[in-house]
PDB file of C-alpha atoms in Angstrom:
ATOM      1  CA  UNK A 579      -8.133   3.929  -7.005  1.00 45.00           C
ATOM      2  CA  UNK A 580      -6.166   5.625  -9.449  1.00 57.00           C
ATOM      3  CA  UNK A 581      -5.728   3.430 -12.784  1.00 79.00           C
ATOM      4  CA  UNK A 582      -1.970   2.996 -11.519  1.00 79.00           C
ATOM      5  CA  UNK A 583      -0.669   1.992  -7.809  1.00 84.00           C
ATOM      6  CA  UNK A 584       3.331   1.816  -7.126  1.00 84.00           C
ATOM      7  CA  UNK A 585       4.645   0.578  -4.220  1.00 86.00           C
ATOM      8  CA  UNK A 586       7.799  -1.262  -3.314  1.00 85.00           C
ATOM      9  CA  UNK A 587       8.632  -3.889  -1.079  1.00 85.00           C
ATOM     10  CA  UNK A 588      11.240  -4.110   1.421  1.00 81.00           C
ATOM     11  CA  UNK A 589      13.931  -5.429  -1.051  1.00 79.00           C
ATOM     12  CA  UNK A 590      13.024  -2.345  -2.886  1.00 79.00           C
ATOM     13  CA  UNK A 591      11.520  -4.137  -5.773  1.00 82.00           C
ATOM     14  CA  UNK A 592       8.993  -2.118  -7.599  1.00 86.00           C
ATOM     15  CA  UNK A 593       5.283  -3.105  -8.113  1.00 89.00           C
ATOM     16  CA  UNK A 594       2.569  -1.779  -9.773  1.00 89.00           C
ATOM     17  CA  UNK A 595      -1.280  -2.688  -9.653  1.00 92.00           C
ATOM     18  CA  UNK A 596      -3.253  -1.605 -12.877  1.00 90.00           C
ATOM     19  CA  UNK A 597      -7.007  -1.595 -12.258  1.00 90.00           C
ATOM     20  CA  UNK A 598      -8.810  -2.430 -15.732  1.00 90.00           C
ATOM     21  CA  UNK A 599     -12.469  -2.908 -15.064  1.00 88.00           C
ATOM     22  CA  UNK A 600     -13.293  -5.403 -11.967  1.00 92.00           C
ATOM     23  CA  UNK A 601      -9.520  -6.858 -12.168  1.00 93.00           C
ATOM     24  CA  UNK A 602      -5.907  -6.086 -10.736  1.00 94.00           C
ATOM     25  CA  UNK A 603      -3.369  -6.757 -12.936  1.00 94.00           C
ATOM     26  CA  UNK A 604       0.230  -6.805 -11.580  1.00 93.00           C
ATOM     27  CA  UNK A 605       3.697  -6.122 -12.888  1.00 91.00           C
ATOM     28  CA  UNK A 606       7.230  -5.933 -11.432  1.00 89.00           C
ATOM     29  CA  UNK A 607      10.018  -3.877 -12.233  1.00 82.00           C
ATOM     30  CA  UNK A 608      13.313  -5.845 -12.774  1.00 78.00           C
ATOM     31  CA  UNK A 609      16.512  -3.956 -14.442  1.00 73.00           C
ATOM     32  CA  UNK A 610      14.434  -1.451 -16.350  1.00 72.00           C
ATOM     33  CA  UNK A 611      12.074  -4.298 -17.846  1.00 80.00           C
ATOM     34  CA  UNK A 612       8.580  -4.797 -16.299  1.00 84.00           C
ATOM     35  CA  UNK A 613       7.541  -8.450 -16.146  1.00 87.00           C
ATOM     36  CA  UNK A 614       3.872  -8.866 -16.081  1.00 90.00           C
ATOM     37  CA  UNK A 615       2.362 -11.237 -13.258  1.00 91.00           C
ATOM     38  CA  UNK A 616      -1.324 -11.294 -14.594  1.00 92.00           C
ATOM     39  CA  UNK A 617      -4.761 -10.803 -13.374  1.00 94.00           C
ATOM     40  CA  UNK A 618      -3.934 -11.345  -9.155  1.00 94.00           C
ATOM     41  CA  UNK A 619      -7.584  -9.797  -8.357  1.00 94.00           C
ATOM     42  CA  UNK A 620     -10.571 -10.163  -9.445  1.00 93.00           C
ATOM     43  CA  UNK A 621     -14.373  -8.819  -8.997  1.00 93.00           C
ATOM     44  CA  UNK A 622     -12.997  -5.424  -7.817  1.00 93.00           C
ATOM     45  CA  UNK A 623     -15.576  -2.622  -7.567  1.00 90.00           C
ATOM     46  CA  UNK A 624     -14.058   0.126  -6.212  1.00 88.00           C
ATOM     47  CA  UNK A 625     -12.362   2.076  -3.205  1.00 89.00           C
ATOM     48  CA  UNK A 626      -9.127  -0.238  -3.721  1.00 92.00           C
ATOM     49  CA  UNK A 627      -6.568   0.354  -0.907  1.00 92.00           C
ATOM     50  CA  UNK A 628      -2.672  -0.842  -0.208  1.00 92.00           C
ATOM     51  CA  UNK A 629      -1.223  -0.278   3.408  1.00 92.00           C
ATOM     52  CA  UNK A 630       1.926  -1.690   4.847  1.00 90.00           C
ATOM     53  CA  UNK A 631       2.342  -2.763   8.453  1.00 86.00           C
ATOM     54  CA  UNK A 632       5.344  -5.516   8.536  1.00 86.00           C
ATOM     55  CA  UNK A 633       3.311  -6.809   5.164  1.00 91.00           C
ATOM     56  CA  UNK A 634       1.642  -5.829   2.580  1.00 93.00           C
ATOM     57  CA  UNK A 635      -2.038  -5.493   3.236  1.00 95.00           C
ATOM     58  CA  UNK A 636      -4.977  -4.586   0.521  1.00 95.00           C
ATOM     59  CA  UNK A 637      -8.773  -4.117   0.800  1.00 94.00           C
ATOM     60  CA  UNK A 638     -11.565  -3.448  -1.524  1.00 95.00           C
ATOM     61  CA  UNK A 639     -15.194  -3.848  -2.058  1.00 93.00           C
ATOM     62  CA  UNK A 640     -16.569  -6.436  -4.387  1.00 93.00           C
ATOM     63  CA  UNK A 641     -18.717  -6.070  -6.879  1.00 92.00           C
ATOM     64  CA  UNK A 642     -20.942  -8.709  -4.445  1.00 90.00           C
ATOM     65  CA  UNK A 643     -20.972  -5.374  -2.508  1.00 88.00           C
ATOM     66  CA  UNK A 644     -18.476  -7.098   0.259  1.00 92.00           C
ATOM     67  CA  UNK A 645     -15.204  -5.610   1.788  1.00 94.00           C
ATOM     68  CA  UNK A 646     -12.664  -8.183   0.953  1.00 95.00           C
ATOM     69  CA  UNK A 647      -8.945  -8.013   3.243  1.00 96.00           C
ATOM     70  CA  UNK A 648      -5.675  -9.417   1.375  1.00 96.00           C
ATOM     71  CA  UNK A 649      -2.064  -9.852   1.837  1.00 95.00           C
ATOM     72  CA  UNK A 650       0.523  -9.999  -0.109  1.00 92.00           C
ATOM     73  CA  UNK A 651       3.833 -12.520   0.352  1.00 86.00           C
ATOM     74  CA  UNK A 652       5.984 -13.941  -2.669  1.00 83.00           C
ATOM     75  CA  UNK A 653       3.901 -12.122  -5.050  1.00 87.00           C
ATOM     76  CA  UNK A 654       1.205 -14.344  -3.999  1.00 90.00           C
ATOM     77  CA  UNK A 655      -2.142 -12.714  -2.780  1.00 94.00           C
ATOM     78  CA  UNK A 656      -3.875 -14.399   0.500  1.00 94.00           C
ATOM     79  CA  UNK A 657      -7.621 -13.580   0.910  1.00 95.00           C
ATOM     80  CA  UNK A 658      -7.838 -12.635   4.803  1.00 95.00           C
ATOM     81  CA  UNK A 659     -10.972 -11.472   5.584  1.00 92.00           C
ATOM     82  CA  UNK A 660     -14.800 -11.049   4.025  1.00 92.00           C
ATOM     83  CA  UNK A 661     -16.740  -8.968   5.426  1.00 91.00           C
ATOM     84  CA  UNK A 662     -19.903  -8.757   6.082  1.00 88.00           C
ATOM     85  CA  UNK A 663     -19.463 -12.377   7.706  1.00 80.00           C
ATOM     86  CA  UNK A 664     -22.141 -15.081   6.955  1.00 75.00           C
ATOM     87  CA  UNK A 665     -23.487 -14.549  10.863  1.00 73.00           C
ATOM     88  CA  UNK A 666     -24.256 -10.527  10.068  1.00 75.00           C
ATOM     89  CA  UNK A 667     -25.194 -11.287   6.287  1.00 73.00           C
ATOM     90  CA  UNK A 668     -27.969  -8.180   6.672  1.00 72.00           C
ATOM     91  CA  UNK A 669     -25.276  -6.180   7.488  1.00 82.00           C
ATOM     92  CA  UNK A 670     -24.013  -3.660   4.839  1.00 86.00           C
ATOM     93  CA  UNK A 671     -20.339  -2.366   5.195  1.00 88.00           C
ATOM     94  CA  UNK A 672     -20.831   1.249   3.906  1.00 89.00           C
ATOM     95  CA  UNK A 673     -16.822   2.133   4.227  1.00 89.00           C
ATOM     96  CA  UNK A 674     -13.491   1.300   5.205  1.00 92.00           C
ATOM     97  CA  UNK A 675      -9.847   2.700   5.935  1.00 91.00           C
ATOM     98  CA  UNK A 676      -6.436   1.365   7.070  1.00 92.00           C
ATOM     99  CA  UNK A 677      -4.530   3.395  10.182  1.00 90.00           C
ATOM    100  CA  UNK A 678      -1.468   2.875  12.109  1.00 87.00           C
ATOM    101  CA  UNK A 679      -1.651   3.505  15.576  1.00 85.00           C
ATOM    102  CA  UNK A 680       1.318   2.930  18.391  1.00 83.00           C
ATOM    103  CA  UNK A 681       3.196   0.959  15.775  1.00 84.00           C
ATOM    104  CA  UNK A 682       0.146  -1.164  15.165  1.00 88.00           C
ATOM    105  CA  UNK A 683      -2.017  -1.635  11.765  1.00 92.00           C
ATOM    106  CA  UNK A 684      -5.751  -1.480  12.097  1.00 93.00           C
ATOM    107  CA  UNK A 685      -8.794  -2.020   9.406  1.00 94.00           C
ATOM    108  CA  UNK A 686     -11.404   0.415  10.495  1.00 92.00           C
ATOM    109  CA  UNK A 687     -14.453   0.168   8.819  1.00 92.00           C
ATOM    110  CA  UNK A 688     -18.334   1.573   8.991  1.00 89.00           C
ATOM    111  CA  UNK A 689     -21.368  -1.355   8.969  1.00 89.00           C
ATOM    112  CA  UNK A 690     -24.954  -0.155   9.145  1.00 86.00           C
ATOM    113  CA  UNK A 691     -26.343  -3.154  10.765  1.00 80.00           C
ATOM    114  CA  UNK A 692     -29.260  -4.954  10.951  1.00 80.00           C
ATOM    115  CA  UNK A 693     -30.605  -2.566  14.059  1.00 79.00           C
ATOM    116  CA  UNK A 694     -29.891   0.268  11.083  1.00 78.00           C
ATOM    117  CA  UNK A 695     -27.442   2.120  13.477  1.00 82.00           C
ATOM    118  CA  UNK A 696     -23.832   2.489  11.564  1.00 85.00           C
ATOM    119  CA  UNK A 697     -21.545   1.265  14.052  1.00 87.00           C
ATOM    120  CA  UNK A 698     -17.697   2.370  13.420  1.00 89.00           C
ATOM    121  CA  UNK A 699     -15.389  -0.991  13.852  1.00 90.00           C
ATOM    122  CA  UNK A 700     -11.659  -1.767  14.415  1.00 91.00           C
ATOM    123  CA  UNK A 701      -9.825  -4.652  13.977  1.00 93.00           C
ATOM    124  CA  UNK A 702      -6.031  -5.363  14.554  1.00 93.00           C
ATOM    125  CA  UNK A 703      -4.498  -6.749  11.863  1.00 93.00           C
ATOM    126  CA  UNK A 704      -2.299  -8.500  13.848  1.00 90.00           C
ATOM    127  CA  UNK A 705      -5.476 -10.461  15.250  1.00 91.00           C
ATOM    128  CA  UNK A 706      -7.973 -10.593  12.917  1.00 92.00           C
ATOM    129  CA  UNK A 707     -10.684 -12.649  14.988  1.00 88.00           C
ATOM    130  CA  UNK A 708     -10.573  -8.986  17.561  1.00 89.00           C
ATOM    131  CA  UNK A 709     -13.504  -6.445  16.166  1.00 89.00           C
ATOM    132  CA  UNK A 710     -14.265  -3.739  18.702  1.00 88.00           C
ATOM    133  CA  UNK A 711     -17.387  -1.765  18.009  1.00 89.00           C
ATOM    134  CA  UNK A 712     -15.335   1.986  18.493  1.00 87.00           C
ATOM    135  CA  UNK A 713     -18.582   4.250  18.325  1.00 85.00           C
ATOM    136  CA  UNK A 714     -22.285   3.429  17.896  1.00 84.00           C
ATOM    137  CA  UNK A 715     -23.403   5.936  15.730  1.00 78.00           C
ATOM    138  CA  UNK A 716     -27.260   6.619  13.661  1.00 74.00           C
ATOM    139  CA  UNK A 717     -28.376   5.692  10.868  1.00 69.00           C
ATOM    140  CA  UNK A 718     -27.404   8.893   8.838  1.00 71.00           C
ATOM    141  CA  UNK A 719     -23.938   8.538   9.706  1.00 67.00           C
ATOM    142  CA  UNK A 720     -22.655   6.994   6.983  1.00 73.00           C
ATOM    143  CA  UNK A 721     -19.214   8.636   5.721  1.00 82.00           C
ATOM    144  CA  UNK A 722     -15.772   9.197   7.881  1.00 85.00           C
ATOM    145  CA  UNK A 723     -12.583  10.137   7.744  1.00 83.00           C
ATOM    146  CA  UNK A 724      -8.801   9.545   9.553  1.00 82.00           C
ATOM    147  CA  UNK A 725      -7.150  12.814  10.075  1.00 75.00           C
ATOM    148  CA  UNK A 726      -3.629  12.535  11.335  1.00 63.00           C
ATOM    149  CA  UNK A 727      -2.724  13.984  14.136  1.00 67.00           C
ATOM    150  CA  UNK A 728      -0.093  14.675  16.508  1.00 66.00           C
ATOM    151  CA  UNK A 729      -2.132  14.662  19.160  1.00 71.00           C
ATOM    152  CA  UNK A 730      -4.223  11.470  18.687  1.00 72.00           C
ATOM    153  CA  UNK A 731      -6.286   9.789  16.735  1.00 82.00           C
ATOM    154  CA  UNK A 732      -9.070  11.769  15.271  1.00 82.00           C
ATOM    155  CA  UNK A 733     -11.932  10.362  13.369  1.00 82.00           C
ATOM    156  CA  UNK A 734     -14.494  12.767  11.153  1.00 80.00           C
ATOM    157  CA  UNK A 735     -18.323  11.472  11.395  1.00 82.00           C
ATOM    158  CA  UNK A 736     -20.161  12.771   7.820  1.00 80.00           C
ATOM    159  CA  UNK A 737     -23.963  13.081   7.882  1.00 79.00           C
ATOM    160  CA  UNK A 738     -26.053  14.168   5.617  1.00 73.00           C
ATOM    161  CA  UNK A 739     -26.599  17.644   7.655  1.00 74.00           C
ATOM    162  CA  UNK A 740     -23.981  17.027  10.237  1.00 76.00           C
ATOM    163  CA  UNK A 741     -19.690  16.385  10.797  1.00 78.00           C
ATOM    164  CA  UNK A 742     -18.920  15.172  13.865  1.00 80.00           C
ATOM    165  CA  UNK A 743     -15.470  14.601  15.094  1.00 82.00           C
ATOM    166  CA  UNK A 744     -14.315  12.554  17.683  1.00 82.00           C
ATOM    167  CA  UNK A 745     -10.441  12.148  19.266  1.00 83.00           C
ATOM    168  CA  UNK A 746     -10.025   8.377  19.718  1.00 82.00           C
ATOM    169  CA  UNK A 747      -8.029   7.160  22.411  1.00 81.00           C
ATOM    170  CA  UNK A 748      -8.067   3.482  22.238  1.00 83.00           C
ATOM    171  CA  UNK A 749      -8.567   1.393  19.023  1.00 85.00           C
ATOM    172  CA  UNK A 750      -8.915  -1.710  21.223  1.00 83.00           C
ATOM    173  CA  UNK A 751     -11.600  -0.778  23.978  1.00 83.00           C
ATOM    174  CA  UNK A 752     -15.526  -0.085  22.693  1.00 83.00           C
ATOM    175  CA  UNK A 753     -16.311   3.382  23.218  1.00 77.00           C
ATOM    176  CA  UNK A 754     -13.207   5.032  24.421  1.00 80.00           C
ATOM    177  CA  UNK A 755     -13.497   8.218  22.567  1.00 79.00           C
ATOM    178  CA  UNK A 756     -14.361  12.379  23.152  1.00 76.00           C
ATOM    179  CA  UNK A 757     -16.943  14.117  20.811  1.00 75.00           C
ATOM    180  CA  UNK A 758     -15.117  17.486  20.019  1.00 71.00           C
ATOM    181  CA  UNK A 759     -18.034  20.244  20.375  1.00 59.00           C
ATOM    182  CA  UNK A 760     -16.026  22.471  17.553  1.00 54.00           C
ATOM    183  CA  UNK A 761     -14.930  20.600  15.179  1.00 53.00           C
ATOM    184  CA  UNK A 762     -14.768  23.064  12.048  1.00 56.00           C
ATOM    185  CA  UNK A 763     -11.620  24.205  13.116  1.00 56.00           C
ATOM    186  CA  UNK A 764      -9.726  20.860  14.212  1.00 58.00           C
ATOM    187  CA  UNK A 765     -10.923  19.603  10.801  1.00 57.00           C
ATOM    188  CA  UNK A 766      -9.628  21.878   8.779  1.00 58.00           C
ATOM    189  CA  UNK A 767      -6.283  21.932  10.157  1.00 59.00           C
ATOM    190  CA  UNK A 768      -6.241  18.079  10.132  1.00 58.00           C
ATOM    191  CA  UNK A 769      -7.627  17.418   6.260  1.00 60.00           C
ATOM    192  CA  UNK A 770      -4.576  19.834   5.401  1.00 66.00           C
ATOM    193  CA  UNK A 771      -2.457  18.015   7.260  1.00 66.00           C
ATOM    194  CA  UNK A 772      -3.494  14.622   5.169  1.00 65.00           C
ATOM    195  CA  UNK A 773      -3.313  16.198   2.285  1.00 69.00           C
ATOM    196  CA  UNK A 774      -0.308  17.081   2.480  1.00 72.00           C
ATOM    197  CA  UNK A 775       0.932  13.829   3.936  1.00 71.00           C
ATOM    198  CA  UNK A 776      -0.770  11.867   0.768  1.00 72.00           C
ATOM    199  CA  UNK A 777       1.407  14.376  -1.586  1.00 77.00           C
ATOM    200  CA  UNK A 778       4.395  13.282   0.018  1.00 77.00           C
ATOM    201  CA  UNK A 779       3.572   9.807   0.267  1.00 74.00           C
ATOM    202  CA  UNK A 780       3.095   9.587  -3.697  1.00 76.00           C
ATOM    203  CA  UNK A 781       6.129  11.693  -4.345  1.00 79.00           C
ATOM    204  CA  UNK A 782       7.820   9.393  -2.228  1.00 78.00           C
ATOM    205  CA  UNK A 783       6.653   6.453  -4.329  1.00 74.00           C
ATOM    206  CA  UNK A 784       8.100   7.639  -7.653  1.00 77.00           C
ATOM    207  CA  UNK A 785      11.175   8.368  -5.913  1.00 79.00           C
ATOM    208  CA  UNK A 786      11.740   4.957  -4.777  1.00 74.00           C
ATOM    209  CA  UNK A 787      10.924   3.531  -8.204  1.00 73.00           C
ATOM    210  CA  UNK A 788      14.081   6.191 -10.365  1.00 75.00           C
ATOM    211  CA  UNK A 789      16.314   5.195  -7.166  1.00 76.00           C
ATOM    212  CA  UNK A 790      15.367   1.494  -8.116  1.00 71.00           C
ATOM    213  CA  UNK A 791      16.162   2.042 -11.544  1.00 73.00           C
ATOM    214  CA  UNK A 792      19.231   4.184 -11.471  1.00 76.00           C
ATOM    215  CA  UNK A 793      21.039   1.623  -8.912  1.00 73.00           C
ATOM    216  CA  UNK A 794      19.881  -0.959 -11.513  1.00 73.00           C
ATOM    217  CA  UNK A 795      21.485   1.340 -14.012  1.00 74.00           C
ATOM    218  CA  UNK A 796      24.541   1.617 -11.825  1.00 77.00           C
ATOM    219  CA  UNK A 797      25.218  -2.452 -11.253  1.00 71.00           C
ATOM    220  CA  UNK A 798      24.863  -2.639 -15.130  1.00 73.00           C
ATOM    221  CA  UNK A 799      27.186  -0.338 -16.085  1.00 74.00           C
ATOM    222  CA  UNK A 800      29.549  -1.661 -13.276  1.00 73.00           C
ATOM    223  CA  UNK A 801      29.561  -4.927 -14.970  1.00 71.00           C
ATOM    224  CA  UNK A 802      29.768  -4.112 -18.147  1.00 73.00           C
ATOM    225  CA  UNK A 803      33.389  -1.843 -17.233  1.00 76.00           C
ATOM    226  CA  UNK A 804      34.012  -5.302 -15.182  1.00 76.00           C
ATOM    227  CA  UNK A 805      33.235  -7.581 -18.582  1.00 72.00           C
ATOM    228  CA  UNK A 806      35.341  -4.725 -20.429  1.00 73.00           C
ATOM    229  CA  UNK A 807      38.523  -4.274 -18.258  1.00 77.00           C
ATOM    230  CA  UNK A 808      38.614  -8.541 -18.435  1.00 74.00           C
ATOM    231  CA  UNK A 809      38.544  -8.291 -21.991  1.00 75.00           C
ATOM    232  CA  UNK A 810      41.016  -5.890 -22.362  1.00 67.00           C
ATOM    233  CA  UNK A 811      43.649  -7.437 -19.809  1.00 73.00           C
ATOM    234  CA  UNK A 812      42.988 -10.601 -22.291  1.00 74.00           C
ATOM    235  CA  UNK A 813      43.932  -8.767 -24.821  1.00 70.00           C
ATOM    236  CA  UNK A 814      46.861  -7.051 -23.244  1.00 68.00           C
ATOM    237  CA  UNK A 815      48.400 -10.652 -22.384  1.00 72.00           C
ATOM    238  CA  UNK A 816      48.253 -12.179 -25.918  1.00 64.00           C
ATOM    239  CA  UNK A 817      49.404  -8.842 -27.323  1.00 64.00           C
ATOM    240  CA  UNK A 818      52.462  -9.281 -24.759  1.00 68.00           C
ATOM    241  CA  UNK A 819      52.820 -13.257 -25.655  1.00 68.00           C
ATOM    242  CA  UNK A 820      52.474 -11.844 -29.384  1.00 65.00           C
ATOM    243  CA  UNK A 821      55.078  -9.389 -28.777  1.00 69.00           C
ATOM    244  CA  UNK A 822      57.228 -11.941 -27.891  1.00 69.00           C
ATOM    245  CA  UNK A 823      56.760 -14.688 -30.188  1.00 66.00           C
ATOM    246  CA  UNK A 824      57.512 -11.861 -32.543  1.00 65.00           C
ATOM    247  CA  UNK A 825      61.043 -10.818 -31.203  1.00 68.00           C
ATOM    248  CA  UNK A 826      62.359 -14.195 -30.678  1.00 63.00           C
ATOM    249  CA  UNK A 827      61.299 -14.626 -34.895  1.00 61.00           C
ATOM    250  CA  UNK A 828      63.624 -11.705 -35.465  1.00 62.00           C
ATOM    251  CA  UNK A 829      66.516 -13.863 -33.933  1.00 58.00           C
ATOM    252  CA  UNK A 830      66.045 -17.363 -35.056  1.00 55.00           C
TER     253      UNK A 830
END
């Protein structure tokens, strides 16, 4: 990941994940002062991901070369899921990605098991103990990609000579997909597509995080005319009393 992940949650507090070396440190915006939370991962190799489906969800791989599944509630991280699991320990998880599909979050990910095919997996994330083997592929597939897609659910198969795509019409039932015999021209349309979608989504981020802080801004100034319009009605009534005890002097 990028040194620096923002996201907010649904109260639309601010946080940001710094990655220094194997370790997530985290930090929380809070009336334009950031309050650090500490080291909240640890052991973190690389391909770092954040995903939100009704709560915050994170994976990476370890630097024990394992795919690790969080989630996040109360600023406190929950270890999920470690995968390869201690019955497929000769298993190597190559990659993995987070999709939404008919309102429902899924962690996909690619295992070259101990047969040495590298068999494409889903798994609800509503019902973690449900893995459905999606696509038995060979041993040279070892890369792929989501493209988004109005039309489905496409899924990019990189070889070392080869891209294969494939439209996906179940991620609950083993095997329930179409190769695509011409896929240059899908892909290309679809990669611009995410790319584009990605832009937006990180523009989107940094939005969210000035709206936070002006509407911070906005609260603070509104209590501090509150705190000065008290203040000054205070000092309206004892210049009145003053005023007073002042004009009854003149008569006595």
């Amino acid at each position: 990941m990028d040194n620096y992940h923002i996201f907010t949650l649904s109260s639309g507090q601010p946080i940001i994940l710094y990655q220094e070396s194997e370790k997530i440190y985290m930090y929380a915006i809070y009336s334009g002062r950031i309050r650090s939370y500490g080291v909240v991962l640890e052991n973190v190799k690389d391909h770092f991901q954040h995903f939100f489906s009704n709560q915050h969800y994170f994976c990476y791989f370890s630097t024990q070369e394992k795919l690790h599944l969080f989630s996040m509630k109360d600023f406190h991280f929950n270890e999920l899921l470690s995968l390869p699991s201690k019955e497929c320990q000769n298993d190597h998880i190559l990659q993995a990605k987070f999709i939404t599909y008919e309102d429902t979050g899924y962690l996909l990910y690619l295992a070259q098991e101990q047969s040495g095919l590298c068999n494409l997996h889903s798994i609800p994330l509503s019902d973690l103990a449900k893995t459905v083997v999606l696509y038995e592929g060979k041993p040279k597939e070892q890369q792929f990609d989501i493209l988004p897609s109005d039309q489905g659910i496409f899924l990019q198969l990189i070889s070392e000579n080869n891209v294969k795509l494939l439209r996906i019409n179940s991620l609950q039932t083993k095997g329930n997909f179409n190769i695509l015999s011409e896929p240059e021209q899908y892909c290309k349309q679809l990669v611009e597509k995410e790319q584009l979608l990605e832009e937006k989504k990180k523009k989107l981020a940094t939005m969210e995080v000035a709206l936070y802080e002006k509407n911070n801004r906005i609260a603070t100034l509104e209590s501090t005319q509150k705190h000065i319009t008290e203040q000054y009605n205070e000092l309206a009534d004892f210049a009145g009393k003053l005023q007073e005890e002042l004009r009854k002097a003149r008569y006595l």
